[in-house]
Amino acid sequence: MLSNRRGQRVPNVTFRTRQNNQWVNITTDDLFADKTVVVFSLPGAFTPTCSSTHLPGYNQLANVFKENGVDDIVCISVNDAFVMNEWAKDQEASNIILIPDGNGEFTEGMGMLVDKSDLGFGKRSWRYSMLVKDGVIDNMFIEPEEPGDPFKVSDAETMLRYINPQAVKPKLVSLFAKVGCPYCARAKALLKEHGLNYEEIVLGKDVTTHSLKAVTGATTVPQVFIDGQLIGGSEALAAYFGES
C-alpha cells in the first residue's frame, strides 16, 4: 500500500545532475527550502504517457502555477542525469526542473519505489504529484494502485484546481504558417502582443496543403485556432482582437 505522506518533510537526498558537461550536486534543500514547489514523479523519461501528457501538461501551465504562488515545478524520475537532460531537450521543457533520481533514493524515501521488472524497467517511481512548502508536503495526489500505468490524479490540472479552483488557464493557440510568409509574421506578432503563446505548424515541413485544407478548409496561411475555434488569417485575427 502506497502511503500519503502529507504533513511530513521530503527525504533528505543529494541528486547527481549534469550541467554544462559537469557533475553538479543538488540537495533537497536547494530544491525546496523557503519555496513553494510542485513536484510530479513518473515511471520514466521518454515513456508514452510521461512524454505525451504528464510533463507537457505541467510545462504548458507553468506560468499559471507561478501566478498562483508556485516558485518552481520539479519532475523527478528514476533515470540518470544524461537521460533526463536529453528528455528535457526533446520535450522543450524550459519551464520544468528535471531531476534524476538515478539510484531511487528520493523515491524510496517517499515510499513510491515500485518494482516494474515485468517490463524490464527494474525499480521505478509510482506516478504521483505533490505540493511542497518549505520542504513539507502540503498534499499528495497518488495514482490508484491498479494494473498498468494509471494517470488519473497526478496531472497538472488536478494540482492547479487544488491550489486555486478559480485559476485562469491560458488559451490554447495553434498557428498554421509558412517560412517567409509576411502575413504569418503579422499573426505571430499579434499573438505575442496579446500575450498568447502558440504552437506553430509549418506548411511543407509538418503538414501538406492537403492536410491544411482538410483541417481548416483553406489553402492559404496563416490559419489560427484559439481554444479549438478557427479564427482564420491575419486580418481575421486582428478583428478577433478588436483591431482593424
JSON list of C-alpha atoms in Angstrom, two decimals, residues 1-143:
[
{"chain": "A", "resi": 1, "resn": "MET", "atom": "CA", "xyz": [0.00, 0.00, 0.00]},
{"chain": "A", "resi": 2, "resn": "LEU", "atom": "CA", "xyz": [1.43, 3.38, -1.06]},
{"chain": "A", "resi": 3, "resn": "SER", "atom": "CA", "xyz": [1.02, 5.87, 1.77]},
{"chain": "A", "resi": 4, "resn": "ASN", "atom": "CA", "xyz": [0.22, 9.55, 1.57]},
{"chain": "A", "resi": 5, "resn": "ARG", "atom": "CA", "xyz": [3.00, 11.48, 3.34]},
{"chain": "A", "resi": 6, "resn": "ARG", "atom": "CA", "xyz": [1.03, 14.71, 3.69]},
{"chain": "A", "resi": 7, "resn": "GLY", "atom": "CA", "xyz": [2.41, 16.81, 6.56]},
{"chain": "A", "resi": 8, "resn": "GLN", "atom": "CA", "xyz": [5.84, 15.13, 6.50]},
{"chain": "A", "resi": 9, "resn": "ARG", "atom": "CA", "xyz": [9.16, 16.50, 5.27]},
{"chain": "A", "resi": 10, "resn": "VAL", "atom": "CA", "xyz": [10.56, 15.33, 1.95]},
{"chain": "A", "resi": 11, "resn": "PRO", "atom": "CA", "xyz": [13.51, 12.90, 2.16]},
{"chain": "A", "resi": 12, "resn": "ASN", "atom": "CA", "xyz": [16.97, 14.42, 2.58]},
{"chain": "A", "resi": 13, "resn": "VAL", "atom": "CA", "xyz": [18.76, 13.42, -0.64]},
{"chain": "A", "resi": 14, "resn": "THR", "atom": "CA", "xyz": [21.57, 14.71, -2.85]},
{"chain": "A", "resi": 15, "resn": "PHE", "atom": "CA", "xyz": [20.89, 14.37, -6.58]},
{"chain": "A", "resi": 16, "resn": "ARG", "atom": "CA", "xyz": [23.70, 13.98, -9.12]},
{"chain": "A", "resi": 17, "resn": "THR", "atom": "CA", "xyz": [22.92, 16.21, -12.10]},
{"chain": "A", "resi": 18, "resn": "ARG", "atom": "CA", "xyz": [24.81, 17.26, -15.23]},
{"chain": "A", "resi": 19, "resn": "GLN", "atom": "CA", "xyz": [25.12, 20.95, -16.10]},
{"chain": "A", "resi": 20, "resn": "ASN", "atom": "CA", "xyz": [27.44, 22.29, -18.82]},
{"chain": "A", "resi": 21, "resn": "ASN", "atom": "CA", "xyz": [29.16, 18.88, -19.03]},
{"chain": "A", "resi": 22, "resn": "GLN", "atom": "CA", "xyz": [29.98, 18.94, -15.32]},
{"chain": "A", "resi": 23, "resn": "TRP", "atom": "CA", "xyz": [28.63, 16.95, -12.40]},
{"chain": "A", "resi": 24, "resn": "VAL", "atom": "CA", "xyz": [26.62, 19.21, -10.09]},
{"chain": "A", "resi": 25, "resn": "ASN", "atom": "CA", "xyz": [25.15, 18.07, -6.76]},
{"chain": "A", "resi": 26, "resn": "ILE", "atom": "CA", "xyz": [21.69, 19.40, -5.93]},
{"chain": "A", "resi": 27, "resn": "THR", "atom": "CA", "xyz": [20.23, 18.77, -2.49]},
{"chain": "A", "resi": 28, "resn": "THR", "atom": "CA", "xyz": [16.62, 18.66, -1.42]},
{"chain": "A", "resi": 29, "resn": "ASP", "atom": "CA", "xyz": [17.30, 21.90, 0.49]},
{"chain": "A", "resi": 30, "resn": "ASP", "atom": "CA", "xyz": [18.37, 23.51, -2.79]},
{"chain": "A", "resi": 31, "resn": "LEU", "atom": "CA", "xyz": [15.08, 22.46, -4.34]},
{"chain": "A", "resi": 32, "resn": "PHE", "atom": "CA", "xyz": [12.62, 23.06, -1.50]},
{"chain": "A", "resi": 33, "resn": "ALA", "atom": "CA", "xyz": [13.94, 25.36, 1.24]},
{"chain": "A", "resi": 34, "resn": "ASP", "atom": "CA", "xyz": [11.90, 28.59, 1.56]},
{"chain": "A", "resi": 35, "resn": "LYS", "atom": "CA", "xyz": [9.96, 27.76, -1.63]},
{"chain": "A", "resi": 36, "resn": "THR", "atom": "CA", "xyz": [6.56, 26.54, -2.73]},
{"chain": "A", "resi": 37, "resn": "VAL", "atom": "CA", "xyz": [7.23, 23.74, -5.21]},
{"chain": "A", "resi": 38, "resn": "VAL", "atom": "CA", "xyz": [5.02, 21.49, -7.31]},
{"chain": "A", "resi": 39, "resn": "VAL", "atom": "CA", "xyz": [6.57, 18.04, -7.84]},
{"chain": "A", "resi": 40, "resn": "PHE", "atom": "CA", "xyz": [5.42, 15.35, -10.20]},
{"chain": "A", "resi": 41, "resn": "SER", "atom": "CA", "xyz": [7.07, 11.97, -10.44]},
{"chain": "A", "resi": 42, "resn": "LEU", "atom": "CA", "xyz": [6.68, 9.34, -13.12]},
{"chain": "A", "resi": 43, "resn": "PRO", "atom": "CA", "xyz": [7.95, 5.91, -14.22]},
{"chain": "A", "resi": 44, "resn": "GLY", "atom": "CA", "xyz": [10.41, 7.03, -16.86]},
{"chain": "A", "resi": 45, "resn": "ALA", "atom": "CA", "xyz": [11.67, 9.61, -19.32]},
{"chain": "A", "resi": 46, "resn": "PHE", "atom": "CA", "xyz": [10.64, 9.09, -22.95]},
{"chain": "A", "resi": 47, "resn": "THR", "atom": "CA", "xyz": [7.81, 6.71, -21.96]},
{"chain": "A", "resi": 48, "resn": "PRO", "atom": "CA", "xyz": [4.44, 7.32, -23.69]},
{"chain": "A", "resi": 49, "resn": "THR", "atom": "CA", "xyz": [2.16, 8.89, -21.07]},
{"chain": "A", "resi": 50, "resn": "CYS", "atom": "CA", "xyz": [5.04, 10.78, -19.45]},
{"chain": "A", "resi": 51, "resn": "SER", "atom": "CA", "xyz": [6.06, 12.35, -22.77]},
{"chain": "A", "resi": 52, "resn": "SER", "atom": "CA", "xyz": [2.66, 12.91, -24.36]},
{"chain": "A", "resi": 53, "resn": "THR", "atom": "CA", "xyz": [0.65, 14.18, -21.41]},
{"chain": "A", "resi": 54, "resn": "HIS", "atom": "CA", "xyz": [2.19, 14.27, -17.93]},
{"chain": "A", "resi": 55, "resn": "LEU", "atom": "CA", "xyz": [5.23, 16.52, -18.46]},
{"chain": "A", "resi": 56, "resn": "PRO", "atom": "CA", "xyz": [3.67, 18.66, -21.27]},
{"chain": "A", "resi": 57, "resn": "GLY", "atom": "CA", "xyz": [0.69, 19.44, -19.05]},
{"chain": "A", "resi": 58, "resn": "TYR", "atom": "CA", "xyz": [2.86, 20.96, -16.33]},
{"chain": "A", "resi": 59, "resn": "ASN", "atom": "CA", "xyz": [5.10, 22.72, -18.85]},
{"chain": "A", "resi": 60, "resn": "GLN", "atom": "CA", "xyz": [2.11, 24.38, -20.52]},
{"chain": "A", "resi": 61, "resn": "LEU", "atom": "CA", "xyz": [0.56, 25.56, -17.25]},
{"chain": "A", "resi": 62, "resn": "ALA", "atom": "CA", "xyz": [3.84, 26.66, -15.64]},
{"chain": "A", "resi": 63, "resn": "ASN", "atom": "CA", "xyz": [3.08, 30.38, -15.88]},
{"chain": "A", "resi": 64, "resn": "VAL", "atom": "CA", "xyz": [-0.35, 29.88, -14.32]},
{"chain": "A", "resi": 65, "resn": "PHE", "atom": "CA", "xyz": [1.20, 27.96, -11.42]},
{"chain": "A", "resi": 66, "resn": "LYS", "atom": "CA", "xyz": [3.68, 30.80, -10.88]},
{"chain": "A", "resi": 67, "resn": "GLU", "atom": "CA", "xyz": [0.86, 33.35, -10.95]},
{"chain": "A", "resi": 68, "resn": "ASN", "atom": "CA", "xyz": [-0.70, 31.34, -8.14]},
{"chain": "A", "resi": 69, "resn": "GLY", "atom": "CA", "xyz": [2.28, 31.26, -5.79]},
{"chain": "A", "resi": 70, "resn": "VAL", "atom": "CA", "xyz": [4.37, 28.36, -7.06]},
{"chain": "A", "resi": 71, "resn": "ASP", "atom": "CA", "xyz": [8.10, 29.09, -7.27]},
{"chain": "A", "resi": 72, "resn": "ASP", "atom": "CA", "xyz": [9.23, 26.01, -9.20]},
{"chain": "A", "resi": 73, "resn": "ILE", "atom": "CA", "xyz": [7.90, 22.89, -10.89]},
{"chain": "A", "resi": 74, "resn": "VAL", "atom": "CA", "xyz": [10.09, 19.81, -10.47]},
{"chain": "A", "resi": 75, "resn": "CYS", "atom": "CA", "xyz": [9.90, 16.49, -12.29]},
{"chain": "A", "resi": 76, "resn": "ILE", "atom": "CA", "xyz": [11.63, 13.56, -10.56]},
{"chain": "A", "resi": 77, "resn": "SER", "atom": "CA", "xyz": [12.21, 10.21, -12.23]},
{"chain": "A", "resi": 78, "resn": "VAL", "atom": "CA", "xyz": [14.38, 7.18, -11.55]},
{"chain": "A", "resi": 79, "resn": "ASN", "atom": "CA", "xyz": [16.61, 7.86, -14.55]},
{"chain": "A", "resi": 80, "resn": "ASP", "atom": "CA", "xyz": [20.20, 9.01, -14.88]},
{"chain": "A", "resi": 81, "resn": "ALA", "atom": "CA", "xyz": [21.21, 12.62, -15.50]},
{"chain": "A", "resi": 82, "resn": "PHE", "atom": "CA", "xyz": [22.08, 12.09, -19.17]},
{"chain": "A", "resi": 83, "resn": "VAL", "atom": "CA", "xyz": [18.65, 10.63, -19.94]},
{"chain": "A", "resi": 84, "resn": "MET", "atom": "CA", "xyz": [16.82, 13.40, -18.08]},
{"chain": "A", "resi": 85, "resn": "ASN", "atom": "CA", "xyz": [18.81, 16.12, -19.86]},
{"chain": "A", "resi": 86, "resn": "GLU", "atom": "CA", "xyz": [18.07, 14.62, -23.28]},
{"chain": "A", "resi": 87, "resn": "TRP", "atom": "CA", "xyz": [14.41, 14.27, -22.38]},
{"chain": "A", "resi": 88, "resn": "ALA", "atom": "CA", "xyz": [14.27, 17.93, -21.35]},
{"chain": "A", "resi": 89, "resn": "LYS", "atom": "CA", "xyz": [15.67, 18.91, -24.77]},
{"chain": "A", "resi": 90, "resn": "ASP", "atom": "CA", "xyz": [13.29, 16.61, -26.61]},
{"chain": "A", "resi": 91, "resn": "GLN", "atom": "CA", "xyz": [10.29, 17.99, -24.71]},
{"chain": "A", "resi": 92, "resn": "GLU", "atom": "CA", "xyz": [11.48, 21.62, -24.87]},
{"chain": "A", "resi": 93, "resn": "ALA", "atom": "CA", "xyz": [10.59, 21.67, -21.19]},
{"chain": "A", "resi": 94, "resn": "SER", "atom": "CA", "xyz": [12.11, 25.03, -20.31]},
{"chain": "A", "resi": 95, "resn": "ASN", "atom": "CA", "xyz": [9.57, 25.64, -17.53]},
{"chain": "A", "resi": 96, "resn": "ILE", "atom": "CA", "xyz": [10.35, 22.44, -15.62]},
{"chain": "A", "resi": 97, "resn": "ILE", "atom": "CA", "xyz": [13.33, 21.42, -13.47]},
{"chain": "A", "resi": 98, "resn": "LEU", "atom": "CA", "xyz": [14.05, 17.80, -14.36]},
{"chain": "A", "resi": 99, "resn": "ILE", "atom": "CA", "xyz": [15.81, 15.94, -11.55]},
{"chain": "A", "resi": 100, "resn": "PRO", "atom": "CA", "xyz": [17.42, 12.49, -11.97]},
{"chain": "A", "resi": 101, "resn": "ASP", "atom": "CA", "xyz": [16.85, 10.19, -9.02]},
{"chain": "A", "resi": 102, "resn": "GLY", "atom": "CA", "xyz": [19.26, 7.68, -10.54]},
{"chain": "A", "resi": 103, "resn": "ASN", "atom": "CA", "xyz": [19.56, 5.41, -7.51]},
{"chain": "A", "resi": 104, "resn": "GLY", "atom": "CA", "xyz": [15.92, 5.81, -6.48]},
{"chain": "A", "resi": 105, "resn": "GLU", "atom": "CA", "xyz": [16.89, 7.19, -3.06]},
{"chain": "A", "resi": 106, "resn": "PHE", "atom": "CA", "xyz": [14.36, 10.03, -3.02]},
{"chain": "A", "resi": 107, "resn": "THR", "atom": "CA", "xyz": [11.64, 7.84, -4.48]},
{"chain": "A", "resi": 108, "resn": "GLU", "atom": "CA", "xyz": [12.31, 5.09, -1.94]},
{"chain": "A", "resi": 109, "resn": "GLY", "atom": "CA", "xyz": [12.26, 7.67, 0.86]},
{"chain": "A", "resi": 110, "resn": "MET", "atom": "CA", "xyz": [8.86, 8.81, -0.40]},
{"chain": "A", "resi": 111, "resn": "GLY", "atom": "CA", "xyz": [7.64, 5.20, -0.27]},
{"chain": "A", "resi": 112, "resn": "MET", "atom": "CA", "xyz": [6.97, 5.36, -4.01]},
{"chain": "A", "resi": 113, "resn": "LEU", "atom": "CA", "xyz": [9.64, 2.98, -5.34]},
{"chain": "A", "resi": 114, "resn": "VAL", "atom": "CA", "xyz": [7.92, 0.07, -7.12]},
{"chain": "A", "resi": 115, "resn": "ASP", "atom": "CA", "xyz": [9.13, -3.00, -8.97]},
{"chain": "A", "resi": 116, "resn": "LYS", "atom": "CA", "xyz": [8.49, -2.86, -12.72]},
{"chain": "A", "resi": 117, "resn": "SER", "atom": "CA", "xyz": [10.74, -5.81, -13.56]},
{"chain": "A", "resi": 118, "resn": "ASP", "atom": "CA", "xyz": [7.92, -7.31, -15.60]},
{"chain": "A", "resi": 119, "resn": "LEU", "atom": "CA", "xyz": [8.52, -4.51, -18.11]},
{"chain": "A", "resi": 120, "resn": "GLY", "atom": "CA", "xyz": [12.30, -4.71, -17.88]},
{"chain": "A", "resi": 121, "resn": "PHE", "atom": "CA", "xyz": [12.37, -1.38, -16.02]},
{"chain": "A", "resi": 122, "resn": "GLY", "atom": "CA", "xyz": [13.62, -2.62, -12.65]},
{"chain": "A", "resi": 123, "resn": "LYS", "atom": "CA", "xyz": [12.83, -0.28, -9.74]},
{"chain": "A", "resi": 124, "resn": "ARG", "atom": "CA", "xyz": [10.93, 2.84, -10.80]},
{"chain": "A", "resi": 125, "resn": "SER", "atom": "CA", "xyz": [8.70, 5.52, -9.30]},
{"chain": "A", "resi": 126, "resn": "TRP", "atom": "CA", "xyz": [4.97, 5.16, -8.99]},
{"chain": "A", "resi": 127, "resn": "ARG", "atom": "CA", "xyz": [3.20, 8.08, -10.63]},
{"chain": "A", "resi": 128, "resn": "TYR", "atom": "CA", "xyz": [2.25, 10.86, -8.21]},
{"chain": "A", "resi": 129, "resn": "SER", "atom": "CA", "xyz": [2.34, 14.62, -7.65]},
{"chain": "A", "resi": 130, "resn": "MET", "atom": "CA", "xyz": [2.69, 16.77, -4.56]},
{"chain": "A", "resi": 131, "resn": "LEU", "atom": "CA", "xyz": [2.74, 20.35, -3.36]},
{"chain": "A", "resi": 132, "resn": "VAL", "atom": "CA", "xyz": [5.73, 21.05, -1.11]},
{"chain": "A", "resi": 133, "resn": "LYS", "atom": "CA", "xyz": [6.06, 24.18, 1.04]},
{"chain": "A", "resi": 134, "resn": "ASP", "atom": "CA", "xyz": [9.47, 24.83, 2.59]},
{"chain": "A", "resi": 135, "resn": "GLY", "atom": "CA", "xyz": [10.29, 21.14, 2.46]},
{"chain": "A", "resi": 136, "resn": "VAL", "atom": "CA", "xyz": [6.99, 19.97, 3.99]},
{"chain": "A", "resi": 137, "resn": "ILE", "atom": "CA", "xyz": [4.45, 18.06, 1.91]},
{"chain": "A", "resi": 138, "resn": "ASP", "atom": "CA", "xyz": [1.22, 20.08, 1.82]},
{"chain": "A", "resi": 139, "resn": "ASN", "atom": "CA", "xyz": [-0.69, 17.50, -0.22]},
{"chain": "A", "resi": 140, "resn": "MET", "atom": "CA", "xyz": [-0.14, 14.48, -2.46]},
{"chain": "A", "resi": 141, "resn": "PHE", "atom": "CA", "xyz": [-2.04, 13.04, -5.40]},
{"chain": "A", "resi": 142, "resn": "ILE", "atom": "CA", "xyz": [-1.13, 9.37, -5.79]},
{"chain": "A", "resi": 143, "resn": "GLU", "atom": "CA", "xyz": [-2.34, 7.32, -8.72]}
]
